[in-house]
Amino acid sequence: MAAERSGGGDPARTIALLWRRPPEPKPVGRKAKVSVDQIVTAAIAVADREGLGAMSMARVAQELTVGTMSLYTHVPGKAELIDLMADTVLQERDLTPEGTWRERVKHYADRTRAVYQAHPWMRDVSMVRPPLGPGLMDGQEFVLAALADSGLEPRHVTVAHVAIEGFVHGAAASEVDDQQLERTTGESGDSWWGARQVFWDDYFDVERYPTMTNLWNAGAYDTDGTLADTMRSSFDYGLEKLLDGIEGGMR
Amino acid sequence: MAAERSGGGDPARTIALLWRRPPEPKPVGRKAKVSVDQIVTAAIAVADREGLGAMSMARVAQELTVGTMSLYTHVPGKAELIDLMADTVLQERDLTPEGTWRERVKHYADRTRAVYQAHPWMRDVSMVRPPLGPGLMDGQEFVLAALADSGLEPRHVTVAHVAIEGFVHGAAASEVDDQQLERTTGESGDSWWGARQVFWDDYFDVERYPTMTNLWNAGAYDTDGTLADTMRSSFDYGLEKLLDGIEGGMR
DNA sequence: CCTCATTTCCGTAGGCCATACGGAAACAAT
DNA sequence: ATTGTTTCCGTATGGCCTACGGAAATGAGG
């Protein structure tokens, strides 16, 4: 379906969970078999292996040898669990503030990209209404600090920030899409394209697509590395050009 | 769940459907109550109104007053139906080749953005293994022609193309994310942020986030328009800077 | 009109999913 | 041993996709 995060429940409860502020100590009552951390860890493990689609409450409970409904004692629902998962993996970026502002933005992009590589299901998590936890907030502060040091006006810092965030998450997402599809469908990108050879043979119209034909003949699509390499270069190229443009606008 | 397109079935069948090449005329047998076009149109209508999550085979069949399983006579399965939907709405961009190469790329970006605006469920459709139909192909040809006219080397045309494609789809996707969430959850972005006021009151740490605090105090987050306006400017700003960078790299 | 091959229509059934509800079980304090 | 509190979890509801196979409709040939 979709980016199925939203946190329909009580926002205060979700935010308290994100910052791991337990409601209060409970010396009385039955001992808990599982903790929030265990649930989040197990959920991430399932999603890493089999995709977000396979991360069901029943599946996570099974992983912890616990009844499905037990999870609801610790976590309001599935949407909130996804919030917790996302913020947790965003904390894996350890962002060291070294170098020029450009180097720091590049560093941020690389670390974020690494998160997506390690957790391809992040593709399916919308960042428009993000989990307001430490993982997200620390990243924002890091990029904003770099941009503020660049000499941009405060006003332009915020708009450049949104553009960079959008590019990084968007590019990282489309880069791991391929792997995620491979994981869920069991078919690799190369094999997928290979199976569609029939398209180039029977449907591609040279007259309708002259530019593609020319580029093909000019060897523009000859490639040494894999499809993953190509996407990686595009990520770097695009970010570089975007930063060039931002820098150029300052002078 | 996810970007639930993949076309696990026979690729040749799917491609034939995308280009609307019927297998052959059938003078014999029971008359069909519905056509492929009707199914695709109804599916798009449902997804437009209620999101891709609500676009189930049963729901589409209901729309056409037909049994659920009847759809499978005309369409291999849900994944292929989504392929058909995506390529159909991409055909709605009518791309007129006028102006400089930059103007044409901008034109392409705007038309693609309009598609996402009209069909927010496109956010959930992965473009990594795209539907190889006329809608997608015509768009690719258009951008490549613009870039080829720019004077870029063939080699750089392809990498710039991937970067632009990624930016446009990524930015358009995150721009409509908000609307889609509003549609499915019934809560607007403003109301969502408002309900999380508690975060700024009780959790935001001024010492931990000095840059954000400074920017806030400098009025960088004061805004005249809505959240949608802000995202729109970022889309334009980011594309502009990306094209600046690409153009600058040529000299 | 009847037969028959061909095509489409679609009911049923199996195996998934989230989660509301409410009772059973475990534990600390009295 | 009782009581209050908390956690655990079985059941049930209403959804989803689609494999299977039989019923219904249609045109052609007799």
Short mmCIF file of C-alpha atoms in Angstrom, two decimals, chain A residues 8-210:
data_model
loop_
_atom_site.label_atom_id
_atom_site.label_comp_id
_atom_site.label_asym_id
_atom_site.label_seq_id
_atom_site.Cartn_x
_atom_site.Cartn_y
_atom_site.Cartn_z
CA GLY A 8 -2.78 8.04 14.72
CA GLY A 9 -2.69 7.54 18.46
CA ASP A 10 -1.81 9.93 21.24
CA PRO A 11 1.17 12.04 20.06
CA ALA A 12 2.46 12.56 23.60
CA ARG A 13 2.67 8.82 24.15
CA THR A 14 4.55 8.29 20.89
CA ILE A 15 7.02 11.11 21.56
CA ALA A 16 7.67 9.82 25.06
CA LEU A 17 8.46 6.42 23.55
CA LEU A 18 10.79 7.95 20.95
CA TRP A 19 12.79 9.61 23.71
CA ARG A 20 12.45 6.52 25.89
CA ARG A 21 10.86 8.27 28.79
CA PRO A 22 9.03 5.51 30.64
CA PRO A 23 5.80 6.68 32.23
CA GLU A 24 7.07 5.82 35.74
CA PRO A 25 8.52 2.84 37.59
CA LYS A 26 6.03 0.09 38.34
CA PRO A 27 7.07 -1.97 41.35
CA VAL A 28 3.79 -3.84 41.34
CA GLY A 29 2.19 -6.27 38.96
CA ARG A 30 3.25 -9.01 36.60
CA LYS A 31 6.78 -8.81 35.19
CA ALA A 32 7.05 -7.90 31.52
CA LYS A 33 8.39 -10.61 29.23
CA VAL A 34 9.52 -8.14 26.58
CA SER A 35 10.66 -4.53 26.48
CA VAL A 36 10.09 -1.79 23.94
CA ASP A 37 13.71 -2.09 22.85
CA GLN A 38 13.37 -5.80 22.22
CA ILE A 39 10.25 -5.23 20.15
CA VAL A 40 11.88 -2.52 18.06
CA THR A 41 15.02 -4.59 17.53
CA ALA A 42 13.02 -7.63 16.48
CA ALA A 43 10.87 -5.56 14.14
CA ILE A 44 13.96 -4.07 12.49
CA ALA A 45 15.44 -7.53 12.10
CA VAL A 46 12.33 -8.82 10.36
CA ALA A 47 12.09 -5.78 8.08
CA ASP A 48 15.79 -6.00 7.21
CA ARG A 49 15.41 -9.62 6.20
CA GLU A 50 12.01 -9.66 4.54
CA GLY A 51 10.89 -6.10 3.98
CA LEU A 52 8.40 -3.86 5.69
CA GLY A 53 5.54 -5.78 4.12
CA ALA A 54 6.54 -8.87 6.09
CA MET A 55 6.87 -6.93 9.33
CA SER A 56 3.53 -7.79 10.85
CA MET A 57 2.69 -7.68 14.52
CA ALA A 58 2.20 -11.44 14.48
CA ARG A 59 5.57 -11.96 12.83
CA VAL A 60 7.40 -9.80 15.38
CA ALA A 61 5.63 -11.49 18.27
CA GLN A 62 6.58 -14.87 16.87
CA GLU A 63 10.21 -13.72 16.71
CA LEU A 64 10.05 -12.96 20.43
CA THR A 65 8.04 -16.12 21.26
CA VAL A 66 5.26 -14.01 22.67
CA GLY A 67 1.57 -13.71 21.88
CA THR A 68 0.67 -11.15 19.24
CA MET A 69 -1.45 -9.06 21.52
CA SER A 70 1.27 -8.74 24.12
CA LEU A 71 3.02 -6.23 21.92
CA TYR A 72 0.15 -3.81 22.31
CA THR A 73 0.95 -3.48 25.99
CA HIS A 74 4.25 -1.82 25.13
CA VAL A 75 3.56 -0.13 21.81
CA PRO A 76 0.33 1.64 20.81
CA GLY A 77 0.16 0.10 17.35
CA LYS A 78 1.96 -0.70 14.16
CA ALA A 79 2.30 2.89 12.95
CA GLU A 80 4.03 3.93 16.14
CA LEU A 81 6.30 0.90 15.97
CA ILE A 82 7.43 2.01 12.51
CA ASP A 83 8.17 5.46 13.93
CA LEU A 84 10.36 3.85 16.55
CA MET A 85 12.13 1.69 13.99
CA ALA A 86 12.88 4.65 11.73
CA ASP A 87 14.24 6.88 14.45
CA THR A 88 16.34 4.02 15.80
CA VAL A 89 18.11 3.34 12.52
CA LEU A 90 18.61 7.06 11.89
CA GLN A 91 20.59 7.08 15.13
CA GLU A 92 23.07 4.69 13.50
CA ARG A 93 24.55 7.58 11.54
CA ASP A 94 27.30 8.83 13.73
CA LEU A 95 27.88 12.30 12.50
CA THR A 96 31.28 13.80 13.22
CA PRO A 97 31.47 17.55 12.55
CA GLU A 98 34.75 17.81 10.64
CA GLY A 99 35.84 19.66 7.54
CA THR A 100 34.25 22.34 5.40
CA TRP A 101 30.51 22.80 5.29
CA ARG A 102 30.42 20.93 1.98
CA GLU A 103 32.34 18.02 3.39
CA ARG A 104 29.96 17.85 6.30
CA VAL A 105 26.90 17.83 4.07
CA LYS A 106 28.53 15.12 1.98
CA HIS A 107 29.28 13.18 5.15
CA TYR A 108 25.65 13.48 6.21
CA ALA A 109 24.49 12.27 2.81
CA ASP A 110 26.83 9.29 2.92
CA ARG A 111 25.81 8.26 6.42
CA THR A 112 22.14 8.59 5.55
CA ARG A 113 22.70 6.61 2.40
CA ALA A 114 24.34 3.90 4.51
CA VAL A 115 21.24 3.71 6.68
CA TYR A 116 19.08 3.10 3.64
CA GLN A 117 21.52 0.50 2.38
CA ALA A 118 21.40 -1.36 5.66
CA HIS A 119 17.64 -0.94 6.04
CA PRO A 120 16.02 -0.82 2.62
CA TRP A 121 12.53 -0.69 4.12
CA MET A 122 13.26 2.96 4.94
CA ARG A 123 12.12 3.56 1.37
CA ASP A 124 8.58 2.96 2.51
CA VAL A 125 8.70 5.27 5.48
CA SER A 126 7.45 8.76 4.75
CA MET A 127 9.57 11.58 6.12
CA VAL A 128 6.92 14.26 5.64
CA ARG A 129 5.50 13.75 9.09
CA PRO A 130 8.67 12.41 10.63
CA PRO A 131 9.20 10.71 13.95
CA LEU A 132 10.30 13.56 16.23
CA GLY A 133 12.96 11.52 17.99
CA PRO A 134 16.67 11.94 18.62
CA GLY A 135 17.74 10.18 15.40
CA LEU A 136 15.89 12.61 13.18
CA MET A 137 16.59 15.72 15.23
CA ASP A 138 20.34 15.14 15.53
CA GLY A 139 20.57 14.76 11.74
CA GLN A 140 18.67 17.99 11.15
CA GLU A 141 20.86 19.89 13.56
CA PHE A 142 23.96 18.56 11.84
CA VAL A 143 22.96 19.66 8.35
CA LEU A 144 21.62 23.00 9.51
CA ALA A 145 24.87 23.71 11.37
CA ALA A 146 26.86 22.98 8.22
CA LEU A 147 24.64 25.22 6.10
CA ALA A 148 24.69 27.99 8.69
CA ASP A 149 28.50 27.93 8.53
CA SER A 150 28.40 28.28 4.76
CA GLY A 151 27.49 31.92 4.92
CA LEU A 152 23.95 31.47 3.59
CA GLU A 153 21.26 33.80 4.93
CA PRO A 154 19.08 32.14 7.61
CA ARG A 155 16.17 32.30 5.20
CA HIS A 156 18.10 30.46 2.52
CA VAL A 157 19.49 27.94 4.98
CA THR A 158 16.04 26.54 5.61
CA VAL A 159 15.06 26.27 1.95
CA ALA A 160 18.42 24.75 1.00
CA HIS A 161 17.96 22.32 3.87
CA VAL A 162 14.64 21.09 2.56
CA ALA A 163 16.10 20.68 -0.92
CA ILE A 164 19.06 18.68 0.38
CA GLU A 165 16.91 16.53 2.66
CA GLY A 166 14.62 15.80 -0.25
CA PHE A 167 17.47 14.90 -2.54
CA VAL A 168 19.28 12.69 -0.03
CA HIS A 169 16.24 10.74 1.06
CA GLY A 170 14.86 10.54 -2.47
CA ALA A 171 18.10 9.39 -4.06
CA ALA A 172 18.88 6.95 -1.27
CA ALA A 173 15.37 5.58 -1.55
CA SER A 174 15.49 4.95 -5.26
CA GLU A 175 18.95 3.48 -4.89
CA VAL A 176 17.81 0.80 -2.48
CA ASP A 177 14.50 0.21 -4.21
CA ASP A 178 16.21 -2.29 -6.40
CA GLN A 179 17.60 -4.30 -3.50
CA GLN A 180 14.30 -4.23 -1.67
CA LEU A 181 12.48 -5.52 -4.71
CA GLU A 182 15.09 -8.22 -5.07
CA ARG A 183 14.56 -9.19 -1.45
CA THR A 184 10.79 -9.34 -1.66
CA THR A 185 10.35 -10.76 -5.15
CA GLY A 186 13.49 -12.87 -5.29
CA GLU A 187 14.41 -11.42 -8.66
CA SER A 188 17.51 -9.32 -9.24
CA GLY A 189 17.51 -6.09 -11.20
CA ASP A 190 19.68 -7.54 -13.92
CA SER A 191 17.48 -10.57 -14.31
CA TRP A 192 14.42 -8.31 -14.38
CA TRP A 193 15.82 -6.21 -17.20
CA GLY A 194 17.02 -9.32 -18.98
CA ALA A 195 13.53 -10.81 -18.94
CA ARG A 196 12.32 -7.66 -20.69
CA GLN A 197 14.65 -7.98 -23.64
CA VAL A 198 11.51 -8.64 -25.65
CA PHE A 199 10.68 -4.96 -25.23
CA TRP A 200 13.77 -3.75 -27.08
CA ASP A 201 13.29 -6.42 -29.72
CA ASP A 202 9.60 -6.05 -30.43
CA TYR A 203 8.35 -2.72 -29.14
CA PHE A 204 11.13 -0.12 -29.14
CA ASP A 205 10.55 2.25 -32.05
CA VAL A 206 13.71 3.88 -33.40
CA GLU A 207 11.75 6.63 -35.14
CA ARG A 208 9.82 7.52 -32.02
CA TYR A 209 12.91 7.57 -29.79
CA PRO A 210 15.75 9.04 -31.85
#
